Short mmCIF file of C-alpha atoms in Angstrom, two decimals:
data_model
loop_
_atom_site.label_atom_id
_atom_site.label_comp_id
_atom_site.label_asym_id
_atom_site.label_seq_id
_atom_site.Cartn_x
_atom_site.Cartn_y
_atom_site.Cartn_z
CA MET W 1 46.57 9.09 4.88
CA GLY W 2 45.44 5.64 6.02
CA ASN W 3 42.78 7.31 8.10
CA ILE W 4 41.57 9.42 5.19
CA GLU W 5 41.24 6.27 3.13
CA SER W 6 39.21 4.47 5.79
CA ILE W 7 36.95 7.53 6.06
CA ARG W 8 36.47 7.55 2.28
CA GLN W 9 35.58 3.85 2.32
CA ALA W 10 33.24 4.41 5.23
CA LEU W 11 31.50 7.21 3.35
CA CYS W 12 31.17 4.96 0.33
CA ASP W 13 29.44 2.48 2.62
CA VAL W 14 27.17 5.30 3.78
CA ARG W 15 26.13 5.91 0.18
CA LYS W 16 25.54 2.22 -0.37
CA ALA W 17 23.58 1.99 2.87
CA HIS W 18 21.29 4.86 1.87
CA ARG W 19 20.54 3.25 -1.47
CA ILE W 20 19.95 -0.12 0.15
CA ILE W 21 17.58 1.49 2.65
CA TYR W 22 15.67 3.18 -0.18
CA ALA W 23 15.27 -0.11 -2.07
CA TYR W 24 14.34 -1.88 1.16
CA GLN W 25 11.84 0.72 2.33
CA LYS W 26 10.07 0.84 -1.03
CA ARG W 27 9.49 -2.89 -0.67
CA MET W 28 8.26 -2.50 2.88
CA MET W 29 5.69 0.07 1.81
CA ASP W 30 4.62 -2.14 -1.12
CA ILE W 31 4.20 -5.14 1.20
CA VAL W 32 2.16 -3.17 3.72
CA ARG W 33 -0.11 -1.83 0.99
CA PHE W 34 -0.52 -5.37 -0.31
CA ILE W 35 -1.45 -6.58 3.19
CA GLY W 36 -3.90 -3.72 3.62
CA ASN W 37 -5.56 -4.51 0.30
CA LYS W 38 -5.69 -8.24 0.99
CA LEU W 39 -7.15 -7.84 4.48
CA ASP W 40 -9.40 -5.04 3.13
CA PHE W 41 -8.36 -2.36 5.57
CA PRO W 42 -9.25 1.15 4.46
CA PHE W 43 -5.99 3.11 4.53
CA VAL W 44 -2.41 3.29 5.76
CA GLU W 45 -1.09 5.91 8.19
CA GLY W 46 2.48 5.92 9.41
CA TYR W 47 4.00 6.62 12.83
CA LYS W 48 7.63 6.67 13.83
CA HIS W 49 8.78 4.74 16.87
CA PHE W 50 12.07 4.17 18.73
CA SER W 51 12.72 7.89 18.94
CA ASN W 52 11.09 11.21 18.13
CA GLY W 53 10.74 12.36 14.56
CA ALA W 54 13.27 14.74 13.06
CA PRO W 55 12.69 18.19 14.52
CA LYS W 56 12.96 21.42 12.59
CA LYS W 57 15.31 22.82 15.22
CA ILE W 58 18.21 20.60 16.16
CA SER W 59 19.04 20.66 19.85
CA SER W 60 21.19 18.64 22.19
CA GLY W 61 18.25 16.33 22.68
CA THR W 62 18.02 15.49 18.99
CA TRP W 63 19.25 12.02 18.14
CA ALA W 64 20.50 10.68 14.86
CA TRP W 65 17.75 8.06 15.21
CA ASP W 66 15.24 10.88 14.84
CA TYR W 67 16.23 11.00 11.17
CA LEU W 68 15.94 7.27 10.64
CA TYR W 69 12.27 6.47 10.29
CA THR W 70 12.75 2.97 9.03
CA TYR W 71 14.29 1.54 12.19
CA LEU W 72 10.97 0.94 13.90
CA TYR W 73 7.86 2.17 12.12
CA GLU W 74 4.15 1.63 12.60
CA TYR W 75 1.71 1.34 9.72
CA TYR W 76 -1.81 1.83 11.07
CA LEU W 77 -4.34 0.32 8.71
CA GLY W 78 -7.52 1.59 10.35
CA THR W 79 -10.59 -0.02 11.87
CA LYS W 80 -13.26 -2.35 10.57
CA VAL W 81 -16.53 -3.79 11.83
CA ASN W 82 -17.59 -7.41 11.45
CA PRO W 83 -20.58 -8.29 9.23
CA GLU W 84 -22.79 -8.74 12.30
CA ASN W 85 -21.91 -5.16 13.24
CA ASN W 86 -21.14 -5.99 16.87
CA ILE W 87 -17.34 -6.34 16.87
CA GLU W 88 -14.74 -3.72 15.92
CA TYR W 89 -11.14 -4.48 15.10
CA ALA W 90 -8.09 -2.41 14.24
CA LEU W 91 -4.74 -3.42 12.79
CA SER W 92 -1.26 -1.95 12.88
CA ILE W 93 1.82 -3.51 11.36
CA PHE W 94 5.12 -2.67 13.03
CA GLN W 95 8.23 -2.77 10.88
CA PHE W 96 11.19 -3.81 13.04
CA SER W 97 14.04 -3.30 10.60
CA ASP W 98 16.46 -4.44 13.32
CA THR W 99 15.55 -6.21 16.54
CA GLY W 100 19.15 -5.77 17.70
CA PHE W 101 18.37 -3.10 20.27
CA PHE W 102 15.62 -5.20 21.81
CA GLU W 103 17.58 -8.48 21.96
CA SER W 104 19.80 -7.24 24.79
CA ASP W 105 18.74 -6.15 28.28
CA LYS W 106 21.63 -3.72 28.40
CA SER W 107 21.03 -1.80 25.20
CA VAL W 108 21.28 1.95 25.15
CA ARG W 109 19.61 3.58 22.18
CA THR W 110 22.47 5.99 21.50
CA ASN W 111 25.22 3.39 21.85
CA LEU W 112 25.33 0.98 18.95
CA SER W 113 27.93 -1.20 20.61
CA THR W 114 25.29 -2.27 23.16
CA PHE W 115 23.05 -3.70 20.44
CA VAL W 116 23.50 -7.37 19.58
CA GLU W 117 25.44 -8.14 16.41
CA GLU W 118 23.47 -7.63 13.20
CA GLU W 119 23.77 -11.34 12.39
CA ALA W 120 22.16 -12.22 15.74
CA ALA W 121 19.16 -9.96 15.21
CA GLU W 122 16.25 -10.08 12.80
CA SER W 123 14.15 -7.85 10.57
CA LYS W 124 10.49 -8.56 11.14
CA PHE W 125 6.91 -7.39 10.95
CA LEU W 126 4.79 -7.48 14.09
CA PHE W 127 1.03 -7.52 13.51
CA PHE W 128 -0.91 -5.80 16.30
CA LEU W 129 -4.63 -6.57 16.03
CA GLU W 130 -7.12 -5.38 18.63
CA ILE W 131 -10.61 -6.90 18.67
CA LYS W 132 -13.38 -5.60 20.94
CA PRO W 133 -17.14 -5.28 21.27
CA LYS W 134 -18.32 -2.26 19.35
CA GLU W 135 -19.66 -0.46 22.42
CA CYS W 136 -16.44 -0.74 24.41
CA PRO W 137 -13.50 1.68 24.26
CA TRP W 138 -10.23 0.84 22.55
CA TRP W 139 -7.30 -0.36 24.63
CA TRP W 140 -4.73 0.35 21.89
CA LYS W 141 -1.58 0.60 24.00
CA THR W 142 0.85 -0.03 21.18
CA GLU W 143 3.84 0.82 23.37
CA VAL W 144 3.61 -2.82 24.48
CA ILE W 145 5.48 -3.76 21.30
CA ASN W 146 8.66 -2.40 22.90
CA LYS W 147 8.62 -5.19 25.47
CA LYS W 148 11.42 -7.67 24.92
CA GLU W 149 9.02 -10.62 24.91
CA PHE W 150 7.31 -9.22 21.80
CA ALA W 151 10.06 -7.18 20.15
CA THR W 152 12.75 -9.83 19.76
CA LYS W 153 13.33 -12.36 17.01
CA ASN W 154 12.08 -15.24 19.15
CA HIS W 155 8.54 -13.95 19.40
CA THR W 156 5.98 -15.79 17.28
CA SER W 157 2.48 -15.01 18.49
CA THR W 158 0.76 -13.90 21.67
CA ILE W 159 -2.85 -13.28 22.56
CA LEU W 160 -3.50 -10.79 25.33
CA LYS W 161 -6.74 -10.09 27.10
CA GLU W 162 -7.05 -6.48 28.23
CA GLY W 163 -10.45 -5.64 29.66
CA GLU W 164 -12.96 -6.36 26.93
CA SER W 165 -10.29 -6.21 24.23
CA ILE W 166 -8.32 -9.08 22.75
CA ILE W 167 -4.90 -8.19 21.37
CA VAL W 168 -3.26 -10.47 18.84
CA LEU W 169 0.48 -10.00 18.43
CA TYR W 170 1.94 -11.94 15.51
CA SER W 171 5.58 -11.74 14.44
CA VAL W 172 6.91 -12.80 11.06
CA GLY W 173 10.35 -12.40 9.53
CA ILE W 174 10.42 -9.99 6.61
CA GLU W 175 12.16 -12.64 4.51
CA LYS W 176 8.83 -14.49 4.48
CA PHE W 177 7.54 -11.85 2.07
CA ILE W 178 9.83 -13.10 -0.64
CA ASP W 179 7.06 -13.09 -3.23
CA GLU W 180 3.28 -12.98 -3.50
CA LYS W 181 2.78 -16.70 -2.88
CA SER W 182 4.77 -16.54 0.34
CA ALA W 183 3.05 -13.34 1.40
CA LEU W 184 -0.35 -14.96 0.98
CA GLU W 185 0.82 -17.95 3.04
CA VAL W 186 1.78 -15.59 5.87
CA LEU W 187 -1.56 -13.84 5.70
CA ASN W 188 -3.45 -17.13 5.61
CA GLU W 189 -1.55 -18.24 8.73
CA PHE W 190 -2.45 -14.99 10.46
CA CYS W 191 -6.12 -15.37 9.51
CA ALA W 192 -6.06 -18.99 10.69
CA LEU W 193 -4.57 -17.94 14.04
CA CYS W 194 -7.40 -15.45 14.57
CA SER W 195 -10.02 -17.96 13.47
CA ASN W 196 -8.66 -20.98 15.40
CA GLU W 197 -8.60 -18.98 18.61
CA GLY W 198 -12.23 -18.03 18.00
CA LEU W 199 -11.33 -14.34 17.85
CA ILE W 200 -12.41 -12.99 14.47
CA GLU W 201 -12.96 -14.33 10.99
CA LEU W 202 -10.64 -12.50 8.64
CA THR W 203 -10.77 -13.38 4.98
CA LEU W 204 -8.31 -12.47 2.29
CA HIS W 205 -9.79 -10.26 -0.32
CA MET I 1 -5.05 9.38 -23.02
CA LEU I 2 -6.45 9.34 -26.53
CA GLN I 3 -9.96 8.95 -25.16
CA ALA I 4 -9.53 11.89 -22.82
CA LEU I 5 -8.28 13.97 -25.73
CA LEU I 6 -11.20 12.93 -27.94
CA HIS I 7 -13.72 13.77 -25.22
CA LYS I 8 -12.11 17.11 -24.38
CA LYS I 9 -11.16 16.03 -20.87
CA LEU I 10 -7.61 17.36 -20.91
CA LYS I 11 -8.21 21.05 -20.23
CA ALA I 12 -7.06 20.89 -16.63
CA SER I 13 -4.17 18.56 -17.37
CA PHE I 14 -2.08 20.72 -19.64
CA VAL I 15 -1.17 23.72 -17.59
CA ASP I 16 1.78 25.94 -18.32
CA PRO I 17 2.29 23.50 -20.30
CA THR I 18 3.04 20.93 -17.62
CA PHE I 19 0.98 17.75 -17.73
CA LYS I 20 -1.08 17.30 -14.55
CA PRO I 21 -2.35 13.76 -14.14
CA SER I 22 -6.05 13.61 -13.32
CA GLU I 23 -8.79 11.06 -12.79
CA ASP I 24 -9.80 11.39 -16.44
CA THR I 25 -6.25 11.00 -17.80
CA LEU I 26 -5.78 7.94 -15.58
CA THR I 27 -9.06 6.38 -16.70
CA SER I 28 -8.38 7.25 -20.31
CA SER I 29 -4.81 5.95 -20.28
CA VAL I 30 -5.47 2.70 -18.46
CA ILE I 31 -8.88 1.64 -19.70
CA GLY I 32 -8.19 3.24 -23.04
CA LEU I 33 -5.37 0.73 -23.48
CA LEU I 34 -7.04 -2.21 -21.70
CA GLN I 35 -9.76 -2.11 -24.34
CA TYR I 36 -7.26 -3.34 -26.96
CA LEU I 37 -6.47 -6.52 -25.08
CA PRO I 38 -8.14 -9.77 -26.08
CA SER I 39 -11.39 -10.25 -24.18
CA ASP I 40 -10.20 -13.24 -22.20
CA ILE I 41 -7.14 -11.37 -20.93
CA LEU I 42 -9.22 -8.31 -20.06
CA SER I 43 -11.76 -10.34 -18.10
CA SER I 44 -8.96 -12.21 -16.32
CA ILE I 45 -7.38 -8.90 -15.30
CA LEU I 46 -10.64 -7.39 -14.09
CA LYS I 47 -11.51 -10.50 -12.11
CA ASP I 48 -8.08 -10.63 -10.51
CA ALA I 49 -8.31 -6.94 -9.63
CA CYS I 50 -11.56 -7.55 -7.77
CA GLY I 51 -9.90 -9.87 -5.26
CA ILE I 52 -9.54 -13.52 -4.41
CA CYS I 53 -13.07 -14.55 -3.50
CA ASN I 54 -15.11 -12.33 -5.75
CA SER I 55 -17.98 -13.32 -8.01
CA PHE I 56 -16.84 -11.22 -10.98
CA PRO I 57 -17.63 -13.40 -13.99
CA ILE I 58 -14.84 -15.58 -15.31
CA GLU I 59 -16.28 -15.29 -18.79
CA ILE I 60 -17.68 -11.94 -19.85
CA GLY I 61 -17.71 -12.83 -23.54
CA ASP I 62 -16.20 -10.84 -26.35
CA VAL I 63 -15.84 -7.13 -25.71
CA LEU I 64 -18.11 -5.46 -28.24
CA ASP I 65 -17.65 -1.82 -27.34
CA ILE I 66 -16.09 0.47 -24.73
CA ARG I 67 -17.60 3.94 -24.35
CA PHE I 68 -16.19 6.81 -22.33
CA TRP I 69 -18.08 9.58 -20.51
CA GLU I 70 -21.45 9.11 -22.12
CA HIS I 71 -24.29 11.39 -21.06
CA TRP I 72 -27.27 9.46 -19.72
CA ASP I 73 -30.82 10.50 -18.87
CA SER I 74 -30.93 11.57 -15.21
CA ASN I 75 -34.66 10.99 -14.75
CA ASN I 76 -35.41 9.47 -11.30
CA THR I 77 -31.83 10.06 -10.15
CA THR I 78 -30.53 12.68 -7.77
CA ASN I 79 -28.73 14.46 -10.61
CA SER I 80 -30.55 17.37 -12.14
CA LYS I 81 -29.10 17.48 -15.65
CA LEU I 82 -27.38 14.28 -16.69
CA VAL I 83 -25.46 11.31 -15.38
CA GLU I 84 -21.98 10.73 -16.73
CA PRO I 85 -20.33 7.42 -15.83
CA ASP I 86 -16.65 7.06 -16.64
CA VAL I 87 -16.79 3.99 -18.85
CA LEU I 88 -19.34 1.53 -20.18
CA ILE I 89 -17.90 -1.81 -21.27
CA VAL I 90 -20.31 -3.72 -23.48
CA THR I 91 -19.57 -7.43 -23.82
CA GLU I 92 -21.43 -10.40 -25.22
CA TYR I 93 -23.01 -11.18 -21.87
CA TYR I 94 -22.48 -8.15 -19.63
CA ASN I 95 -22.72 -4.39 -19.54
CA ILE I 96 -20.16 -3.12 -17.06
CA ILE I 97 -20.46 0.44 -15.77
CA VAL I 98 -17.06 1.62 -14.53
CA GLU I 99 -16.99 4.43 -11.99
CA ALA I 100 -13.40 5.51 -11.38
CA LYS I 101 -11.82 7.76 -8.78
CA ARG I 102 -8.40 9.43 -8.97
CA SER I 103 -6.83 7.58 -6.06
CA ASP I 104 -7.47 4.62 -3.80
CA ASP I 105 -8.13 6.92 -0.85
CA GLY I 106 -11.87 7.37 -1.00
CA GLY I 107 -14.66 8.94 -3.00
CA GLN I 108 -16.88 6.06 -4.09
CA TYR I 109 -20.45 6.19 -2.80
CA ARG I 110 -23.61 4.15 -3.24
CA GLU I 111 -25.80 6.99 -4.41
CA GLN I 112 -23.60 7.58 -7.42
CA TRP I 113 -23.67 3.90 -8.37
CA GLN I 114 -27.43 3.93 -7.96
CA ASN I 115 -27.78 7.01 -10.17
CA GLU I 116 -25.66 5.40 -12.86
CA ILE I 117 -27.68 2.20 -12.90
CA ILE I 118 -30.97 4.12 -13.10
CA ALA I 119 -29.62 6.45 -15.79
CA TYR I 120 -28.30 3.50 -17.81
CA ARG I 121 -31.76 1.94 -17.77
CA ASN I 122 -33.25 5.28 -18.77
CA SER I 123 -30.91 5.49 -21.74
CA TYR I 124 -30.67 1.92 -22.99
CA SER I 125 -33.31 -0.69 -23.63
CA ASP I 126 -32.90 -4.09 -22.04
CA ASP I 127 -30.58 -6.11 -24.26
CA GLY I 128 -30.60 -9.18 -22.04
CA HIS I 129 -27.10 -8.50 -20.77
CA LYS I 130 -26.45 -8.55 -17.05
CA LEU I 131 -25.66 -5.08 -15.74
CA VAL I 132 -22.92 -4.74 -13.13
CA VAL I 133 -20.85 -1.89 -11.71
CA LEU I 134 -17.09 -1.81 -11.29
CA ALA I 135 -16.06 0.79 -8.71
CA LEU I 136 -12.42 1.43 -9.52
CA GLY I 137 -10.34 3.28 -6.95
CA GLY I 138 -11.65 5.27 -4.02
CA ASN I 139 -13.19 2.35 -2.13
CA ILE I 140 -13.22 2.32 1.65
CA SER I 141 -13.84 -1.41 1.44
CA LEU I 142 -13.02 -3.77 -1.42
CA ALA I 143 -15.82 -6.21 -0.55
CA GLU I 144 -18.37 -6.50 -3.33
CA GLN I 145 -21.74 -4.97 -2.61
CA VAL I 146 -25.31 -5.45 -3.75
CA LEU I 147 -27.56 -2.57 -4.70
CA LYS I 148 -31.30 -3.08 -4.72
CA ILE I 149 -33.24 -0.83 -7.06
CA GLY I 150 -36.92 -1.68 -7.08
CA ASN I 151 -37.22 -5.44 -7.43
CA ASP I 152 -33.81 -5.81 -9.03
CA SER I 153 -30.40 -6.43 -7.52
CA PHE I 154 -27.14 -5.27 -8.99
CA THR I 155 -23.64 -6.29 -7.96
CA VAL I 156 -21.01 -3.62 -7.42
CA PHE I 157 -17.48 -4.98 -7.69
CA CYS I 158 -14.85 -2.91 -5.90
CA ALA I 159 -11.23 -2.78 -7.01
CA SER I 160 -8.30 -0.56 -6.20
CA TRP I 161 -5.99 0.91 -8.82
CA PHE I 162 -3.19 -0.79 -6.85
CA ASN I 163 -4.83 -4.20 -7.33
CA LEU I 164 -5.61 -3.50 -10.99
CA LEU I 165 -1.99 -2.58 -11.67
CA HIS I 166 -0.81 -5.69 -9.86
CA ALA I 167 -3.25 -7.86 -11.85
CA ILE I 168 -1.88 -6.39 -15.08
CA SER I 169 1.75 -6.90 -14.01
CA LYS I 170 1.08 -10.55 -13.20
CA GLN I 171 -0.01 -11.09 -16.79
CA PHE I 172 3.65 -10.82 -17.82
CA GLU I 173 4.13 -14.29 -16.29
CA ASN I 174 2.04 -15.66 -19.17
CA ASP I 175 3.48 -16.58 -22.51
CA TYR I 176 1.82 -13.93 -24.63
CA PRO I 177 2.88 -12.66 -28.04
CA ALA I 178 5.12 -9.61 -28.15
CA HIS I 179 2.36 -7.17 -29.15
CA ILE I 180 0.29 -8.11 -26.09
CA LYS I 181 3.30 -7.63 -23.85
CA ARG I 182 3.93 -4.21 -25.41
CA LEU I 183 0.35 -3.24 -24.62
CA LEU I 184 0.69 -4.45 -21.05
CA SER I 185 3.95 -2.54 -20.73
CA ASP I 186 2.31 0.67 -21.98
CA ILE I 187 -0.50 0.27 -19.46
CA ILE I 188 2.03 -0.09 -16.67
CA ASN I 189 3.82 3.02 -17.93
CA ALA I 190 0.48 4.84 -17.89
CA PHE I 191 0.07 3.87 -14.25
CA GLU I 192 3.54 5.15 -13.42
CA ILE I 193 2.84 8.55 -14.98
CA HIS I 194 -0.05 8.76 -12.54
CA GLY I 195 2.03 7.76 -9.54
CA PHE I 196 1.10 4.09 -9.26
CA PHE I 197 3.91 1.54 -9.09
CA ASP I 198 3.66 -2.22 -8.81
CA ILE I 199 4.77 -4.19 -5.79
CA GLU I 200 8.43 -5.11 -5.47
CA TRP I 201 8.98 -8.11 -3.23
CA VAL I 202 11.88 -8.88 -0.97
CA ASN I 203 13.24 -11.45 -3.43
CA THR I 204 14.46 -8.59 -5.62
CA LEU I 205 16.49 -6.98 -2.82
CA THR I 206 20.14 -7.62 -3.66
CA HIS I 207 22.87 -8.25 -1.16
CA CYS I 208 25.43 -5.47 -1.06
CA PRO I 209 28.34 -6.19 1.24
CA LEU I 210 29.31 -3.37 3.53
CA ASN I 211 32.51 -3.14 5.48
CA SER I 212 31.75 -4.23 9.03
CA LYS I 213 34.30 -1.72 10.29
CA THR I 214 32.35 1.25 8.90
CA VAL I 215 30.29 1.75 12.03
CA THR I 216 33.47 1.71 14.09
CA VAL I 217 35.04 4.35 11.88
CA PHE I 218 32.23 6.76 12.64
CA SER I 219 31.66 5.68 16.23
CA GLN I 220 35.18 6.23 17.50
CA SER I 221 35.23 9.78 18.71
CA GLY I 222 38.85 10.37 17.72
CA THR I 223 38.79 9.10 14.16
CA PHE I 224 36.49 11.51 12.40
CA SER I 225 37.41 14.61 14.34
CA ASN I 226 41.10 14.26 13.49
CA PHE I 227 40.22 15.93 10.22
CA TYR I 228 37.31 18.11 11.17
CA GLN I 229 38.16 20.56 13.90
CA LEU I 230 35.60 22.51 15.84
CA CYS I 231 36.27 26.10 14.96
CA ILE I 232 35.79 29.05 17.25
CA PRO I 233 32.03 29.46 17.55
CA LEU I 234 30.57 32.28 15.55
CA LYS I 235 28.44 34.75 17.35
CA THR I 236 25.40 32.56 16.79
CA ASN I 237 24.02 29.52 18.50
CA HIS I 238 25.43 27.28 15.80
CA PHE I 239 28.56 25.22 15.93
CA SER I 240 30.38 24.85 12.63
CA TRP I 241 32.85 22.25 11.49
CA GLU I 242 35.75 23.81 9.62
CA ILE I 243 37.20 21.65 6.88
#
């Protein structure tokens, strides 16, 4: 009977967890839309990362992670051109709900015990901004965000040069989006990073 | 909503008899209620909705009239019969043409703004007010734009419904009388009927302790399956758990 009771309590936690995730994810979508509006990007498209999306037909290769879109999700905000019409830039925001998998070198996606403890991980946004001359092709290898140096809680910002493209990677803890004032501070810091490095002048709308 | 009803714009919205939100019901509900706010609050909201560094006037003067779906003379426009802007806001100092779209996803275009400015000038004599356009919803970019028509320049301010709703919600931080707050609340409700909800920030996410052993309960292969035995497979490809 003790086991039945622990299962019941666990299932109660499952219900709580689902409701927490709903409340959390609504806020994530609100924040991303706010960022898109403030940086004046045209739209938001979403892409799942960390595993495949949930398939219609469940097979042995289907993971539970396939049903959990919020673990690592990309919001692609589209492309823009600078006022001089010679530079293009594109922005994605990656929602790392849990960096725990990425913090350890020995993690296995389907074995939660190999992830670092929840308290030792972080929930963060990673801004991925590519800037290039208009006539050059996009680099846009977003799989780079899976690298430990960018995916973990210790990452702050990195600027990569890939061919003619400049890639700005900027990490910020989700707790920084506590309210609008804080959110604007984050965005101003991001804009200042891009400006101070002589990359692109972004203004908040 | 009342405006849409008065102008017979609700035909497509009451089907079977389910209410189907539309561009016109959204415009009618939101701007139809905004018009009852004091002028200074209305102009503050519109300016905030247009973004941080916009040149939307801080002071538009008293709102004298708000007109919905007027029919203007289409002479010299690309419309053959008439031009019908969504709203005309007449204030002490400005005439504001509002062109609204159903969502924030796209639909605004320069030619339509141009037609509306030309048609307005066809239909109204110059009253000395500055004429501007507010493109509400459907903007690919929220940066304000300038339209040149002949020797004259006109500013087009671009706002999203999302930003307008947020600007209205922020007004609750002010110490307004109860009737103003009721109006603001009704406007927010009107947005929600049309699928627009204001931003919730992380500061409203509440901590809900979970039992740290829960993951273990499900992860241990023996624990859960003590109670749920794999039954003999049916003659299908599916496995079933028998309770």
